[in-house]
mmCIF file of C-alpha atoms in Angstrom:
data_model
loop_
_atom_site.group_PDB
_atom_site.id
_atom_site.type_symbol
_atom_site.label_atom_id
_atom_site.label_comp_id
_atom_site.label_asym_id
_atom_site.label_seq_id
_atom_site.Cartn_x
_atom_site.Cartn_y
_atom_site.Cartn_z
ATOM 1 C CA MET S 1 57.062 -14.741 -48.821
ATOM 2 C CA GLN S 2 56.055 -16.783 -45.777
ATOM 3 C CA HIS S 3 57.660 -14.221 -43.454
ATOM 4 C CA ILE S 4 55.610 -11.445 -45.040
ATOM 5 C CA GLN S 5 52.410 -13.424 -44.487
ATOM 6 C CA ILE S 6 53.288 -13.918 -40.815
ATOM 7 C CA ILE S 7 53.908 -10.185 -40.393
ATOM 8 C CA ILE S 8 50.529 -9.375 -42.012
ATOM 9 C CA ASP S 9 48.725 -11.825 -39.717
ATOM 10 C CA CYS S 10 50.330 -10.282 -36.631
ATOM 11 C CA CYS S 11 49.324 -6.791 -37.748
ATOM 12 C CA LEU S 12 45.747 -7.878 -38.311
ATOM 13 C CA ARG S 13 45.531 -9.492 -34.863
ATOM 14 C CA PHE S 14 46.985 -6.398 -33.229
ATOM 15 C CA SER S 15 44.473 -4.199 -35.040
ATOM 16 C CA LEU S 16 41.568 -6.380 -33.924
ATOM 17 C CA LYS S 17 42.752 -6.285 -30.308
ATOM 18 C CA LEU S 18 43.116 -2.511 -30.492
ATOM 19 C CA LEU S 19 39.582 -2.149 -31.851
ATOM 20 C CA LEU S 20 38.229 -4.399 -29.114
ATOM 21 C CA PHE S 21 40.053 -2.402 -26.450
ATOM 22 C CA ASN S 22 38.635 0.877 -27.798
ATOM 23 C CA ALA S 23 35.144 -0.612 -27.817
ATOM 24 C CA LEU S 24 35.467 -1.618 -24.153
ATOM 25 C CA ILE S 25 36.679 1.866 -23.202
ATOM 26 C CA MET S 26 33.735 3.473 -24.975
ATOM 27 C CA SER S 27 31.289 1.093 -23.300
ATOM 28 C CA TYR S 28 32.722 1.893 -19.879
ATOM 29 C CA ALA S 29 32.503 5.625 -20.559
ATOM 30 C CA ALA S 30 28.898 5.302 -21.722
ATOM 31 C CA ALA S 31 27.978 3.350 -18.596
ATOM 32 C CA ASN S 32 29.409 6.102 -16.405
ATOM 33 C CA THR S 33 27.674 9.036 -18.039
ATOM 34 C CA SER S 34 25.499 11.194 -15.785
ATOM 35 C CA GLU S 35 22.013 10.046 -14.873
ATOM 36 C CA ASN S 36 20.498 13.123 -16.495
ATOM 37 C CA SER S 37 22.241 12.360 -19.773
ATOM 38 C CA PHE S 38 20.924 8.808 -19.671
ATOM 39 C CA GLU S 39 17.392 10.023 -19.023
ATOM 40 C CA ASP S 40 17.636 12.569 -21.835
ATOM 41 C CA ASP S 41 18.843 9.925 -24.272
ATOM 42 C CA ALA S 42 16.083 7.568 -23.167
ATOM 43 C CA LYS S 43 13.472 10.263 -23.647
ATOM 44 C CA GLU S 44 14.775 11.084 -27.115
ATOM 45 C CA ALA S 45 14.416 7.409 -27.997
ATOM 46 C CA ILE S 46 10.658 7.569 -27.312
ATOM 47 C CA PRO S 47 8.622 8.274 -30.479
ATOM 48 C CA ALA S 48 7.090 11.759 -30.621
ATOM 49 C CA ALA S 49 3.568 10.282 -30.704
ATOM 50 C CA LEU S 50 4.164 8.757 -27.237
ATOM 51 C CA GLN S 51 5.913 11.699 -25.551
ATOM 52 C CA ASP S 52 2.649 12.925 -23.983
ATOM 53 C CA TRP S 53 2.272 9.587 -22.202
ATOM 54 C CA VAL S 54 5.651 9.727 -20.421
ATOM 55 C CA GLY S 55 4.283 11.462 -17.305
ATOM 56 C CA TRP S 56 1.325 9.071 -17.099
ATOM 57 C CA VAL S 57 3.620 6.031 -17.202
ATOM 58 C CA GLN S 58 6.102 7.477 -14.708
ATOM 59 C CA ALA S 59 3.316 8.313 -12.215
ATOM 60 C CA ARG S 60 2.198 4.689 -12.202
ATOM 61 C CA ALA S 61 5.688 3.246 -12.270
ATOM 62 C CA THR S 62 6.443 4.866 -8.898
ATOM 63 C CA LYS S 63 4.103 2.344 -7.216
ATOM 64 C CA GLN S 64 5.301 -0.720 -9.082
ATOM 65 C CA ASP S 65 6.919 -2.072 -5.873
ATOM 66 C CA CYS S 66 3.682 -1.768 -3.869
ATOM 67 C CA THR S 67 1.690 -4.851 -2.891
ATOM 68 C CA VAL S 68 -1.669 -5.436 -4.554
ATOM 69 C CA TYR S 69 -4.093 -6.808 -1.950
ATOM 70 C CA GLU S 70 -7.582 -6.249 -3.384
ATOM 71 C CA LYS S 71 -8.343 -5.754 -7.084
ATOM 72 C CA GLU S 72 -6.238 -2.665 -7.935
ATOM 73 C CA ALA S 73 -5.759 -1.456 -4.351
ATOM 74 C CA LYS S 74 -2.097 -1.279 -3.332
ATOM 75 C CA ALA S 75 -0.293 -1.177 0.003
ATOM 76 C CA CYS S 76 2.827 0.961 -0.311
ATOM 77 C CA ALA S 77 3.830 1.124 3.361
ATOM 78 C CA TRP S 78 4.359 -1.519 6.035
ATOM 79 C CA PRO S 79 4.677 -0.670 9.755
ATOM 80 C CA SER S 80 6.672 -2.252 12.553
ATOM 81 C CA PRO S 81 5.019 -2.597 15.994
ATOM 82 C CA LEU S 82 3.796 0.679 17.492
ATOM 83 C CA THR S 83 5.401 1.527 20.843
ATOM 84 C CA LEU S 84 3.234 3.805 23.000
ATOM 85 C CA ASP S 85 3.877 4.908 26.591
ATOM 86 C CA ALA S 86 0.742 6.494 28.058
ATOM 87 C CA THR S 87 0.297 8.441 31.304
ATOM 88 C CA ALA S 88 -2.424 10.621 32.807
ATOM 89 C CA GLN S 89 -0.943 13.671 31.035
ATOM 90 C CA GLY S 90 -0.216 12.262 27.579
ATOM 91 C CA ALA S 91 1.789 9.710 25.641
ATOM 92 C CA LEU S 92 5.019 9.193 23.743
ATOM 93 C CA PHE S 93 5.030 6.977 20.676
ATOM 94 C CA LYS S 94 7.370 5.678 18.000
ATOM 95 C CA GLN S 95 7.009 3.407 15.001
ATOM 96 C CA GLN S 96 9.157 2.432 12.035
ATOM 97 C CA TRP S 97 7.703 2.249 8.525
ATOM 98 C CA GLU S 98 8.990 0.624 5.347
ATOM 99 C CA VAL S 99 7.692 2.750 2.459
ATOM 100 C CA MET S 100 7.844 1.564 -1.167
ATOM 101 C CA ALA S 101 6.414 4.706 -2.788
ATOM 102 C CA GLU S 102 5.408 8.179 -1.588
ATOM 103 C CA THR S 103 2.549 7.617 0.848
ATOM 104 C CA LEU S 104 0.487 9.397 3.495
ATOM 105 C CA ILE S 105 1.013 7.728 6.867
ATOM 106 C CA ARG S 106 -1.599 8.079 9.604
ATOM 107 C CA LEU S 107 -0.372 8.985 13.072
ATOM 108 C CA PRO S 108 -1.858 8.030 16.445
ATOM 109 C CA GLY S 109 -4.500 10.516 17.563
ATOM 110 C CA ASN S 110 -7.370 12.558 16.155
ATOM 111 C CA LYS S 111 -8.708 16.126 16.229
ATOM 112 C CA ASP S 112 -9.161 15.916 20.012
ATOM 113 C CA TYR S 113 -5.732 14.404 20.677
ATOM 114 C CA TRP S 114 -3.506 15.930 18.018
ATOM 115 C CA PRO S 115 0.104 14.625 17.842
ATOM 116 C CA THR S 116 2.929 17.136 18.229
ATOM 117 C CA ASP S 117 6.735 17.264 18.047
ATOM 118 C CA ILE S 118 6.772 14.773 15.169
ATOM 119 C CA LEU S 119 10.222 13.621 14.084
ATOM 120 C CA VAL S 120 11.039 11.383 11.128
ATOM 121 C CA ASN S 121 14.568 10.013 11.310
ATOM 122 C CA ASN S 122 15.266 12.765 13.888
ATOM 123 C CA LYS S 123 14.048 15.547 11.563
ATOM 124 C CA ALA S 124 10.937 17.634 12.248
ATOM 125 C CA VAL S 125 8.099 17.225 9.728
ATOM 126 C CA PRO S 126 4.711 18.951 9.407
ATOM 127 C CA VAL S 127 1.480 17.138 10.276
ATOM 128 C CA ILE S 128 -1.502 17.495 7.948
ATOM 129 C CA HIS S 129 -5.230 16.754 8.188
ATOM 130 C CA HIS S 130 -6.271 13.744 6.128
ATOM 131 C CA LYS S 131 -9.805 12.390 6.382
ATOM 132 C CA GLU S 132 -10.267 13.656 9.956
ATOM 133 C CA HIS S 133 -6.938 12.139 11.025
ATOM 134 C CA PRO S 134 -3.368 13.427 11.489
ATOM 135 C CA ALA S 135 -0.938 12.234 8.820
ATOM 136 C CA ILE S 136 2.495 12.868 7.333
ATOM 137 C CA LEU S 137 3.789 12.396 3.790
ATOM 138 C CA LEU S 138 6.736 10.003 3.481
ATOM 139 C CA ALA S 139 8.925 9.193 0.481
ATOM 140 C CA ALA S 140 10.180 5.698 -0.322
ATOM 141 C CA GLY S 141 12.604 4.306 2.254
ATOM 142 C CA GLN S 142 12.798 3.388 5.935
ATOM 143 C CA HIS S 143 11.463 5.933 8.403
ATOM 144 C CA MET S 144 11.404 6.040 12.206
ATOM 145 C CA ILE S 145 8.496 8.210 13.384
ATOM 146 C CA GLN S 146 8.441 9.689 16.884
ATOM 147 C CA GLY S 147 5.985 12.043 18.540
ATOM 148 C CA LYS S 148 3.852 12.829 21.560
ATOM 149 C CA LEU S 149 0.224 13.315 22.544
ATOM 150 C CA SER S 150 -1.241 15.470 25.304
ATOM 151 C CA TRP S 151 -4.539 15.223 27.210
ATOM 152 C CA ARG S 152 -6.101 16.335 30.487
ATOM 153 C CA SER S 153 -7.278 12.829 31.269
ATOM 154 C CA MET S 154 -6.360 9.601 29.574
ATOM 155 C CA PRO S 155 -8.913 8.608 26.921
ATOM 156 C CA GLN S 156 -10.348 5.138 26.967
ATOM 157 C CA ARG S 157 -9.356 4.546 23.353
ATOM 158 C CA LEU S 158 -7.115 6.128 20.745
ATOM 159 C CA PRO S 159 -7.225 5.956 16.922
ATOM 160 C CA ILE S 160 -4.058 4.589 15.276
ATOM 161 C CA ALA S 161 -3.042 3.629 11.738
ATOM 162 C CA PRO S 162 -5.276 0.720 10.652
ATOM 163 C CA GLU S 163 -2.246 -1.003 9.104
ATOM 164 C CA THR S 164 -0.740 -1.417 12.572
ATOM 165 C CA GLY S 165 -0.998 -4.994 13.741
ATOM 166 C CA LEU S 166 1.225 -5.193 16.830
ATOM 167 C CA VAL S 167 1.312 -2.673 19.668
ATOM 168 C CA GLU S 168 3.685 -2.445 22.629
ATOM 169 C CA LEU S 169 1.617 -0.514 25.168
ATOM 170 C CA SER S 170 2.707 0.830 28.539
ATOM 171 C CA VAL S 171 0.205 2.606 30.827
ATOM 172 C CA ASN S 172 1.613 4.582 33.759
ATOM 173 C CA GLY S 173 4.882 2.695 33.468
ATOM 174 C CA LYS S 174 3.270 -0.722 33.447
ATOM 175 C CA LYS S 175 3.217 -2.897 30.341
ATOM 176 C CA THR S 176 -0.263 -4.056 29.451
ATOM 177 C CA HIS S 177 -1.830 -6.404 26.966
ATOM 178 C CA PRO S 178 -3.265 -4.036 24.341
ATOM 179 C CA HIS S 179 -6.579 -4.462 22.596
ATOM 180 C CA ASN S 180 -6.201 -3.183 19.038
ATOM 181 C CA LYS S 181 -8.949 -3.675 16.504
ATOM 182 C CA GLY S 182 -9.872 -1.806 13.344
ATOM 183 C CA GLY S 183 -7.447 1.049 13.927
ATOM 184 C CA VAL S 184 -8.602 1.657 17.520
ATOM 185 C CA LEU S 185 -6.276 1.096 20.477
ATOM 186 C CA TRP S 186 -7.868 0.717 23.904
ATOM 187 C CA LEU S 187 -5.784 2.432 26.584
ATOM 188 C CA GLN S 188 -8.080 1.463 29.437
ATOM 189 C CA ASN S 189 -10.069 -1.682 30.066
ATOM 190 C CA GLN S 190 -13.398 -1.867 28.324
ATOM 191 C CA LYS S 191 -16.184 -1.581 30.854
ATOM 192 C CA VAL S 192 -19.054 -3.847 30.072
ATOM 193 C CA GLU S 193 -22.147 -2.921 31.964
ATOM 194 C CA LYS S 194 -24.281 -5.884 32.901
ATOM 195 C CA LYS S 195 -27.873 -5.397 33.804
ATOM 196 C CA ASN S 196 -28.945 -7.372 36.850
ATOM 197 C CA GLU S 197 -32.049 -9.168 35.920
ATOM 198 C CA ALA S 198 -34.317 -9.951 38.886
ATOM 199 C CA GLU S 199 -34.977 -13.604 39.381
ATOM 200 C CA SER S 200 -38.576 -14.526 38.749
ATOM 201 C CA LEU S 201 -40.763 -17.596 38.819
ATOM 202 C CA GLN S 202 -43.807 -17.881 36.616
ATOM 203 C CA ILE S 203 -46.644 -20.068 37.922
ATOM 204 C CA GLU S 204 -49.886 -20.988 36.220
ATOM 205 C CA VAL S 205 -52.838 -22.086 38.413
ATOM 206 C CA PHE S 206 -55.816 -24.003 37.050
ATOM 207 C CA ARG S 207 -58.940 -24.439 39.190
ATOM 208 C CA LEU S 208 -62.157 -26.367 38.623
ATOM 209 C CA LEU S 209 -65.536 -24.688 39.065
ATOM 210 C CA ARG S 210 -68.359 -27.154 39.659
ATOM 211 C CA ASP S 211 -71.814 -25.990 38.667
ATOM 212 C CA GLY S 212 -74.461 -26.548 41.229
ATOM 213 C CA GLU S 213 -76.162 -25.161 44.271
ATOM 214 C CA PRO S 214 -73.982 -23.970 45.770
ATOM 215 C CA MET S 215 -71.154 -23.657 43.160
ATOM 216 C CA VAL S 216 -67.939 -25.355 44.276
ATOM 217 C CA LEU S 217 -64.435 -24.090 43.395
ATOM 218 C CA SER S 218 -61.738 -26.693 43.885
#
């Protein structure tokens, strides 16, 4: 009788181990299902009354990694230093950006000095007009932007992305200390005209007139 009990216990333990093994296999298979299947299952789990809100939530979730800096304003892209080599004929520039969500990135230049030959990670991309400035649309990720500018004579200043803090500027092959403020990069020294004021001396003269015959002025 004791031997029978031992045999039953062994069978039960084996059955439990087999069930546990099957459960692990099923869990592994579920974890390796396709991403589309997972998304479909997740969507089916959302109550019908909330299905219309899925797009609204997803649109806002794309910027959840962005940095909030003022009330609800978010910064979704962070630049590295801008490198710009300027000459009398034009300039070459490059800058790396870390993008957390799809964002429009402003490029150096404006309508008068429009950037051309723009490459992002060595691939050509189109440049668009955005609020009077050239810009490109970048998805989340790291992006190295390269391009060039052309002009007949070097401008005194050049608009750049206002997020840019550091600039490595070279003018005619010579590195210079750049002046960058408020999204404006000065390529040439600011000329401050000083008006020469003539030196003057103001004198007040008081004289005494004595009444009499004759009158005396002293």
